[in-house]
Short mmCIF file of C-alpha atoms and ligand atoms in Angstrom, two decimals:
data_model
loop_
_atom_site.label_atom_id
_atom_site.label_comp_id
_atom_site.label_asym_id
_atom_site.label_seq_id
_atom_site.Cartn_x
_atom_site.Cartn_y
_atom_site.Cartn_z
CA MET A 1 236.49 107.62 258.84
CA TYR A 2 239.71 108.32 256.46
CA PHE A 3 242.01 105.47 256.37
CA SER A 4 245.12 104.94 254.22
CA LEU A 5 248.03 102.59 254.30
CA PRO A 6 251.45 104.16 254.28
CA ALA A 7 252.99 104.21 250.74
CA GLU A 8 255.40 101.52 251.51
CA TYR A 9 252.45 99.00 251.82
CA ARG A 10 250.20 100.61 249.00
CA GLN A 11 253.10 100.16 246.53
CA ALA A 12 254.48 96.80 247.68
CA SER A 13 254.18 94.13 244.71
CA ASP A 14 252.25 91.00 245.68
CA ASP A 15 255.29 88.88 245.80
CA GLU A 16 256.96 91.16 248.23
CA LEU A 17 253.63 91.37 250.45
CA GLN A 18 253.50 87.50 250.59
CA GLN A 19 257.02 87.30 251.43
CA ARG A 20 256.64 89.76 254.38
CA ILE A 21 253.14 88.25 255.63
CA THR A 22 255.06 84.78 255.63
CA ALA A 23 257.95 86.01 257.49
CA ALA A 24 255.89 88.04 260.21
CA ARG A 25 253.84 84.86 260.77
CA GLN A 26 257.05 82.84 261.51
CA LYS A 27 258.25 85.62 263.77
CA LEU A 28 255.24 85.66 265.76
CA GLY A 29 254.49 81.91 265.72
CA LYS A 30 252.03 80.59 268.28
CA LYS A 31 251.18 84.17 269.51
CA LEU A 32 249.35 84.73 266.37
CA CYS A 33 246.13 83.52 264.90
CA ILE A 34 244.63 84.73 261.51
CA LEU A 35 241.05 83.87 260.99
CA THR A 36 239.65 84.46 257.22
CA HIS A 37 236.09 84.35 256.50
CA HIS A 38 235.02 82.44 253.37
CA TYR A 39 234.09 85.54 251.63
CA GLN A 40 237.66 87.03 251.74
CA ARG A 41 239.93 87.15 248.48
CA ILE A 42 241.72 83.79 247.73
CA ALA A 43 245.11 85.20 248.38
CA VAL A 44 244.03 86.50 251.88
CA VAL A 45 242.68 82.98 252.65
CA ALA A 46 245.70 81.47 251.74
CA HIS A 47 247.43 83.33 254.71
CA GLY A 48 245.06 82.20 257.26
CA ASP A 49 245.37 79.76 260.09
CA HIS A 50 241.50 79.14 259.78
CA VAL A 51 238.82 79.56 257.11
CA GLY A 52 235.30 79.75 258.10
CA ASP A 53 231.65 81.28 258.51
CA SER A 54 230.95 83.77 261.14
CA TYR A 55 229.86 81.02 263.45
CA GLY A 56 232.87 78.68 262.99
CA LEU A 57 235.31 81.57 263.47
CA SER A 58 233.75 83.04 266.51
CA LYS A 59 234.04 79.36 268.05
CA ILE A 60 237.59 79.09 267.02
CA ALA A 61 238.29 82.62 268.34
CA ALA A 62 236.70 81.38 271.75
CA GLU A 63 238.94 78.28 271.80
CA GLN A 64 242.20 80.24 271.50
CA LYS A 65 244.33 79.63 274.61
CA ASP A 66 248.07 80.72 273.86
CA VAL A 67 247.43 83.26 271.18
CA GLU A 68 247.84 86.85 272.04
CA ILE A 69 247.10 88.32 268.70
CA ILE A 70 243.99 87.49 266.38
CA VAL A 71 243.83 89.15 262.90
CA PHE A 72 240.30 88.81 261.59
CA CYS A 73 239.79 89.01 257.93
CA GLY A 74 236.24 89.64 257.85
CA VAL A 75 234.15 92.69 258.77
CA HIS A 76 234.08 94.75 261.98
CA PHE A 77 230.94 92.82 263.69
CA MET A 78 232.95 89.59 263.39
CA ALA A 79 236.00 91.07 264.93
CA GLU A 80 233.85 92.66 267.84
CA ALA A 81 232.27 89.23 268.40
CA ALA A 82 235.78 87.53 268.52
CA ASP A 83 236.81 90.42 270.95
CA ILE A 84 233.91 89.63 273.26
CA LEU A 85 234.61 85.76 273.01
CA THR A 86 238.32 86.02 274.04
CA ASP A 87 239.75 87.19 277.29
CA GLU A 88 241.24 90.64 277.74
CA SER A 89 244.76 89.51 277.41
CA LYS A 90 243.94 89.01 273.63
CA ASN A 91 244.03 91.57 271.03
CA VAL A 92 241.72 91.34 267.80
CA PHE A 93 242.75 93.36 264.77
CA LEU A 94 240.54 93.98 261.82
CA PRO A 95 243.03 94.53 259.02
CA ASN A 96 240.96 96.97 257.32
CA PRO A 97 239.02 99.28 259.54
CA LEU A 98 236.57 100.41 256.94
CA ALA A 99 235.20 96.84 256.37
CA GLY A 100 231.67 97.16 257.88
CA CYS A 101 228.43 95.35 257.14
CA PRO A 102 225.53 97.62 255.75
CA MET A 103 222.80 95.03 256.92
CA ALA A 104 224.29 95.43 260.44
CA ASP A 105 223.94 99.34 260.07
CA MET A 106 220.31 99.00 259.23
CA ALA A 107 219.43 98.21 263.01
CA GLU A 108 220.61 101.28 264.91
CA MET A 109 220.38 101.04 268.52
CA ALA A 110 217.84 104.05 268.88
CA ASP A 111 215.53 102.50 266.38
CA VAL A 112 215.63 99.02 268.07
CA MET A 113 214.96 100.66 271.52
CA GLU A 114 211.98 102.43 269.89
CA ALA A 115 210.55 99.27 268.76
CA TRP A 116 211.22 97.31 272.12
CA LYS A 117 209.11 100.18 273.84
CA PHE A 118 206.34 99.79 271.48
CA LEU A 119 206.59 95.97 272.29
CA LYS A 120 206.66 96.30 275.90
CA PRO A 121 202.74 96.27 276.60
CA PHE A 122 202.87 92.68 274.72
CA GLY A 123 204.62 91.33 277.40
CA GLY A 124 208.28 92.55 277.20
CA ASP A 125 210.82 90.13 278.40
CA LYS A 126 208.41 87.51 279.49
CA ASN A 127 206.65 87.15 276.23
CA ILE A 128 209.25 88.11 273.71
CA MET A 129 212.70 86.99 273.01
CA PRO A 130 215.26 89.06 271.26
CA VAL A 131 217.13 86.91 268.68
CA SER A 132 219.87 88.96 267.16
CA TYR A 133 221.68 87.80 263.98
CA MET A 134 225.48 87.81 264.40
CA ASN A 135 225.43 90.64 261.89
CA THR A 136 224.70 93.49 264.39
CA ALA A 137 226.87 95.88 266.47
CA ALA A 138 227.96 94.84 269.89
CA GLY A 139 225.47 97.27 271.55
CA LEU A 140 222.78 95.30 270.12
CA LYS A 141 224.23 92.03 271.12
CA ALA A 142 224.24 93.57 274.58
CA PHE A 143 220.58 94.38 274.57
CA THR A 144 220.01 91.05 273.39
CA GLY A 145 221.50 89.48 276.17
CA ARG A 146 220.21 91.94 278.68
CA HIS A 147 216.82 90.65 277.74
CA GLY A 148 217.48 86.85 277.86
CA GLY A 149 217.98 86.37 274.11
CA LEU A 150 220.49 84.93 271.91
CA ILE A 151 222.60 85.42 269.00
CA CYS A 152 222.19 83.34 265.83
CA THR A 153 224.25 83.02 262.82
CA SER A 154 222.69 81.66 259.49
CA SER A 155 224.07 78.18 260.56
CA ASN A 156 222.02 77.93 263.70
CA ALA A 157 219.08 80.25 263.09
CA ALA A 158 216.65 77.24 263.10
CA ALA A 159 217.92 76.26 266.50
CA ALA A 160 217.69 79.99 267.77
CA ILE A 161 214.12 80.32 266.66
CA ASP A 162 213.16 76.90 268.22
CA TYR A 163 214.87 78.35 271.57
CA GLY A 164 212.91 81.51 271.45
CA LEU A 165 209.55 80.11 270.54
CA SER A 166 209.69 77.21 272.94
CA ARG A 167 210.41 79.58 275.84
CA ARG A 168 208.42 82.65 274.86
CA ASP A 169 205.26 83.41 272.67
CA LYS A 170 207.29 85.53 270.22
CA VAL A 171 210.66 86.24 268.71
CA PHE A 172 212.05 89.74 267.87
CA PHE A 173 214.36 89.10 265.14
CA PHE A 174 216.89 91.54 263.66
CA PRO A 175 218.27 92.84 261.31
CA ASP A 176 217.84 90.52 258.54
CA GLU A 177 213.93 89.98 257.44
CA HIS A 178 214.99 87.45 255.05
CA LEU A 179 217.04 85.16 257.13
CA GLY A 180 214.13 85.61 259.79
CA CYS A 181 211.21 85.02 257.28
CA ASN A 182 213.11 81.77 255.66
CA THR A 183 213.86 80.41 259.04
CA GLY A 184 210.41 80.98 260.39
CA ILE A 185 208.69 79.23 257.41
CA ALA A 186 211.18 76.20 257.75
CA TYR A 187 209.96 75.96 261.38
CA GLY A 188 206.54 75.78 260.31
CA LEU A 189 205.06 79.29 260.75
CA LYS A 190 202.46 80.52 258.32
CA PRO A 191 203.43 83.87 256.75
CA GLU A 192 200.80 85.69 258.42
CA GLU A 193 202.38 84.81 261.81
CA MET A 194 205.38 86.84 260.93
CA VAL A 195 205.14 90.81 260.67
CA LEU A 196 207.76 93.19 259.43
CA TRP A 197 208.84 96.15 261.59
CA ASP A 198 209.70 98.97 259.19
CA PHE A 199 211.70 101.35 261.28
CA SER A 200 211.20 104.27 258.88
CA ARG A 201 207.32 104.17 259.80
CA GLU A 202 205.46 105.23 262.97
CA ASN A 203 205.00 102.27 265.25
CA GLY A 204 206.92 100.31 262.60
CA GLY A 205 203.99 100.42 260.32
CA LEU A 206 202.17 97.78 262.49
CA THR A 207 198.98 97.80 264.55
CA THR A 208 198.07 96.18 267.97
CA GLU A 209 196.47 93.28 266.06
CA ASP A 210 199.47 92.63 263.85
CA ILE A 211 201.72 92.25 267.09
CA ASP A 212 199.28 90.03 268.78
CA ARG A 213 198.89 87.45 266.02
CA ALA A 214 202.82 87.56 265.23
CA ARG A 215 205.09 85.02 266.41
CA ILE A 216 208.07 86.53 264.80
CA ILE A 217 208.64 90.34 264.40
CA LEU A 218 210.95 90.73 261.71
CA TRP A 219 213.32 93.55 261.34
CA LYS A 220 213.10 95.43 257.99
CA GLY A 221 216.74 94.75 256.79
CA HIS A 222 218.62 93.03 254.21
CA CYS A 223 221.78 92.08 252.48
CA HIS A 224 222.30 93.90 249.44
CA VAL A 225 224.35 91.17 248.04
CA HIS A 226 222.09 88.30 248.39
CA THR A 227 219.06 90.29 247.78
CA ASN A 228 219.97 90.75 244.08
CA PHE A 229 219.07 87.01 243.27
CA THR A 230 215.85 86.63 241.65
CA PRO A 231 213.34 83.75 240.98
CA GLU A 232 214.20 84.44 237.28
CA HIS A 233 217.81 83.70 237.81
CA VAL A 234 216.84 80.25 239.21
CA ARG A 235 214.61 79.59 236.15
CA GLU A 236 217.19 80.67 233.67
CA VAL A 237 220.06 78.56 235.24
CA ARG A 238 217.70 75.64 235.21
CA GLU A 239 216.89 76.15 231.63
CA GLN A 240 220.68 76.51 230.62
CA TYR A 241 221.95 73.72 232.70
CA PRO A 242 219.59 70.73 232.91
CA GLY A 243 220.09 68.80 236.06
CA VAL A 244 221.77 71.76 237.91
CA LYS A 245 221.53 71.79 241.60
CA VAL A 246 220.63 75.37 242.87
CA VAL A 247 222.05 76.23 246.50
CA VAL A 248 221.40 79.77 247.92
CA HIS A 249 222.00 81.38 251.27
CA PRO A 250 218.85 81.98 253.71
CA GLU A 251 219.67 85.82 253.40
CA CYS A 252 218.10 85.71 249.71
CA PRO A 253 214.30 86.56 249.47
CA HIS A 254 211.85 83.49 250.00
CA GLU A 255 210.87 83.47 246.53
CA VAL A 256 214.39 82.38 245.33
CA VAL A 257 214.68 80.09 248.40
CA LYS A 258 211.58 78.48 247.37
CA LEU A 259 212.64 77.68 243.94
CA ALA A 260 216.36 76.63 244.97
CA ASP A 261 216.89 72.77 245.70
CA VAL A 262 218.28 73.68 248.95
CA ALA A 263 219.20 76.65 251.07
CA GLY A 264 221.65 76.91 253.82
CA SER A 265 224.48 78.75 255.55
CA THR A 266 227.86 79.61 254.24
CA ARG A 267 229.37 76.43 255.93
CA PHE A 268 226.34 74.29 254.33
CA ILE A 269 227.29 75.67 250.87
CA VAL A 270 231.05 74.78 251.44
CA GLU A 271 230.03 71.08 252.42
CA PHE A 272 227.47 70.81 249.70
CA CYS A 273 230.20 71.77 247.14
CA ARG A 274 232.73 69.33 248.80
CA ASP A 275 230.27 66.43 248.99
CA ALA A 276 228.56 66.76 245.62
CA PRO A 277 229.53 64.02 243.19
CA SER A 278 232.25 64.55 240.50
CA GLY A 279 230.84 66.14 237.42
CA SER A 280 227.80 67.73 239.26
CA THR A 281 226.85 71.18 238.08
CA ILE A 282 226.12 73.57 241.08
CA ALA A 283 224.56 76.97 240.77
CA ILE A 284 225.09 79.20 244.00
CA GLY A 285 223.49 81.99 245.12
CA THR A 286 225.94 83.84 247.45
CA GLU A 287 229.03 85.99 247.65
CA ILE A 288 231.20 85.63 244.59
CA ASN A 289 234.50 84.90 246.28
CA LEU A 290 233.39 82.02 247.97
CA ILE A 291 231.86 80.72 244.88
CA ASN A 292 235.12 81.35 242.87
CA ARG A 293 237.15 79.65 245.66
CA MET A 294 234.75 76.47 245.50
CA ALA A 295 235.38 76.51 241.66
CA HIS A 296 238.97 76.60 242.20
CA GLU A 297 238.91 74.10 244.84
CA TYR A 298 236.79 71.33 242.95
CA PRO A 299 237.88 71.42 239.33
CA ASP A 300 235.91 68.17 238.71
CA LYS A 301 232.61 69.86 239.33
CA LYS A 302 230.90 72.91 237.37
CA ILE A 303 230.44 75.40 240.14
CA ILE A 304 228.79 78.73 238.80
CA GLU A 305 227.27 81.80 240.21
CA LEU A 306 223.39 81.67 240.14
CA SER A 307 222.59 84.86 238.26
CA GLY A 308 225.23 84.62 235.46
CA GLN A 309 225.03 88.43 235.26
CA ILE A 310 225.19 90.38 238.43
CA CYS A 311 228.87 89.88 240.20
CA PRO A 312 227.34 89.28 243.97
CA VAL A 313 230.46 90.76 245.75
CA CYS A 314 230.50 92.00 249.27
CA ALA A 315 232.66 95.23 248.87
CA ASN A 316 233.27 95.17 252.64
CA MET A 317 234.75 91.76 252.72
CA TYR A 318 236.72 92.68 249.72
CA ARG A 319 238.40 95.56 250.96
CA THR A 320 240.91 93.61 253.06
CA THR A 321 243.90 93.13 250.90
CA LEU A 322 247.38 91.65 251.26
CA ASN A 323 248.66 95.08 251.79
CA ASP A 324 246.24 95.44 254.83
CA LEU A 325 247.30 92.19 256.14
CA ALA A 326 251.04 92.81 255.82
CA TYR A 327 250.65 96.23 257.43
CA THR A 328 248.70 94.79 260.47
CA LEU A 329 250.93 91.97 261.06
CA GLU A 330 254.21 94.20 260.80
CA ASN A 331 252.64 96.99 263.08
CA TYR A 332 250.07 95.45 265.18
CA ALA A 333 251.72 97.08 268.35
CA ASP A 334 250.72 100.75 267.01
CA ILE A 335 247.31 99.91 265.74
CA LYS A 336 244.24 100.22 267.92
CA PRO A 337 242.59 96.84 268.54
CA ILE A 338 238.98 96.14 268.43
CA LYS A 339 238.06 96.60 272.23
CA VAL A 340 234.33 96.24 273.30
CA SER A 341 233.93 97.97 276.78
CA GLU A 342 231.93 97.08 279.63
CA PRO A 343 229.14 96.41 280.34
CA THR A 344 228.33 95.96 276.54
CA ARG A 345 230.99 93.33 276.70
CA SER A 346 229.55 91.03 279.48
CA GLU A 347 225.96 91.53 278.19
CA ALA A 348 226.87 90.54 274.81
CA LEU A 349 229.00 87.60 275.97
CA LEU A 350 225.66 86.18 277.51
CA ALA A 351 223.84 86.34 274.38
CA LEU A 352 226.80 84.90 272.32
CA GLU A 353 227.47 82.07 274.95
CA LYS A 354 223.87 81.09 274.46
CA MET A 355 224.66 80.77 270.61
CA LEU A 356 227.42 78.50 271.35
CA GLU A 357 225.47 76.45 273.57
CA ILE A 358 222.56 75.73 271.42
CA HIS A 359 224.45 74.86 268.38
P1 13P B 1 228.00 83.67 257.94
O1 13P B 1 227.33 83.67 259.00
O2 13P B 1 227.36 82.31 257.04
O3 13P B 1 229.53 83.36 258.08
O4 13P B 1 227.75 84.77 256.85
C1 13P B 1 227.95 86.06 257.30
C2 13P B 1 227.34 86.99 256.46
O5 13P B 1 227.60 88.26 256.54
C3 13P B 1 226.63 86.46 255.13
O6 13P B 1 226.33 87.51 254.36
FE1 SF4 B 2 226.88 92.33 255.30
FE2 SF4 B 2 225.72 90.98 253.21
FE3 SF4 B 2 228.57 91.48 253.42
FE4 SF4 B 2 227.54 89.45 254.73
S1 SF4 B 2 227.53 89.86 252.43
S2 SF4 B 2 228.82 90.90 255.35
S3 SF4 B 2 225.36 90.65 255.19
S4 SF4 B 2 226.88 92.94 253.28
#
């Protein structure tokens, strides 16, 4: 997809863009709600009505009553979820249409259908519950809803796994193998009770015995931002900063989570920084824009990026600029909103509502 802003917006200075965004917000008043994900640039977050993680923002979207326009500064699957959770009269806009999520793209409908077909003889709907990470396309959320499953985010993955395993023998978790594995281990499962479905191999690279013994079937997908963190990074930061608290996102590999002081969702990390005593040193394994904003908000604490070497930026979150936001606010009437059509919408809604219920 090719996307380019008109020159007027590409060439405007930051000052001009700030003024135009502020004026457009004033003009639209209560009709407008701007949601900004924690990984957005600080300048974009500054113009949001709300900042949050994917769970918090989808809940806020669902609660909107008088709003007509929701501008979601995040990535595509988040805007889709907001559209599904709001009534038809509301239009959701993604300021940069190229902002996707490579992890979400690792689970394609045809591949998931093939896996589900393979899993059918093991009990299908009766025995296996699909639990889909929020980072999926709407079609897969609909698949999940159709089969009695639910959506989770990193902030409620434990509750979602518990919901699945207390009702059915197995959970089919996609697309993040690391979030699934970390959550399964925290739930008390042994590593051998989790198997990895590799969609590039015949039958996922699994045997009948593998599926028989599995409680969680994990999809072989990952986030390239969080899988950059290594156990070495944790060891090095501890050497360099004695007493440092290491906090990582559960999309990091288990070897990293195991060595960290604590692992938790984006919201957990934000609250951890807020609640840490003044003077503490905190090394964070997650997206750099969130880390920088935490360091900026809490200058009395030393808040650093865990690796000290890589720059863990989510390029897709970073795509959204003040230029995109100004363009969207001034031209929304001519921009195609994100719309999920039926029956995908209703089926995905079942799975999303279950997520909101269990939290
Ligand atoms: P949250 O669900 O914590 O907002 O994170 C979404 C995400 O894409 C993390 O990489
Ligand atoms: Fe997707 Fe990773 Fe970016 Fe999150 S940080 S939106 S999982 S690519």
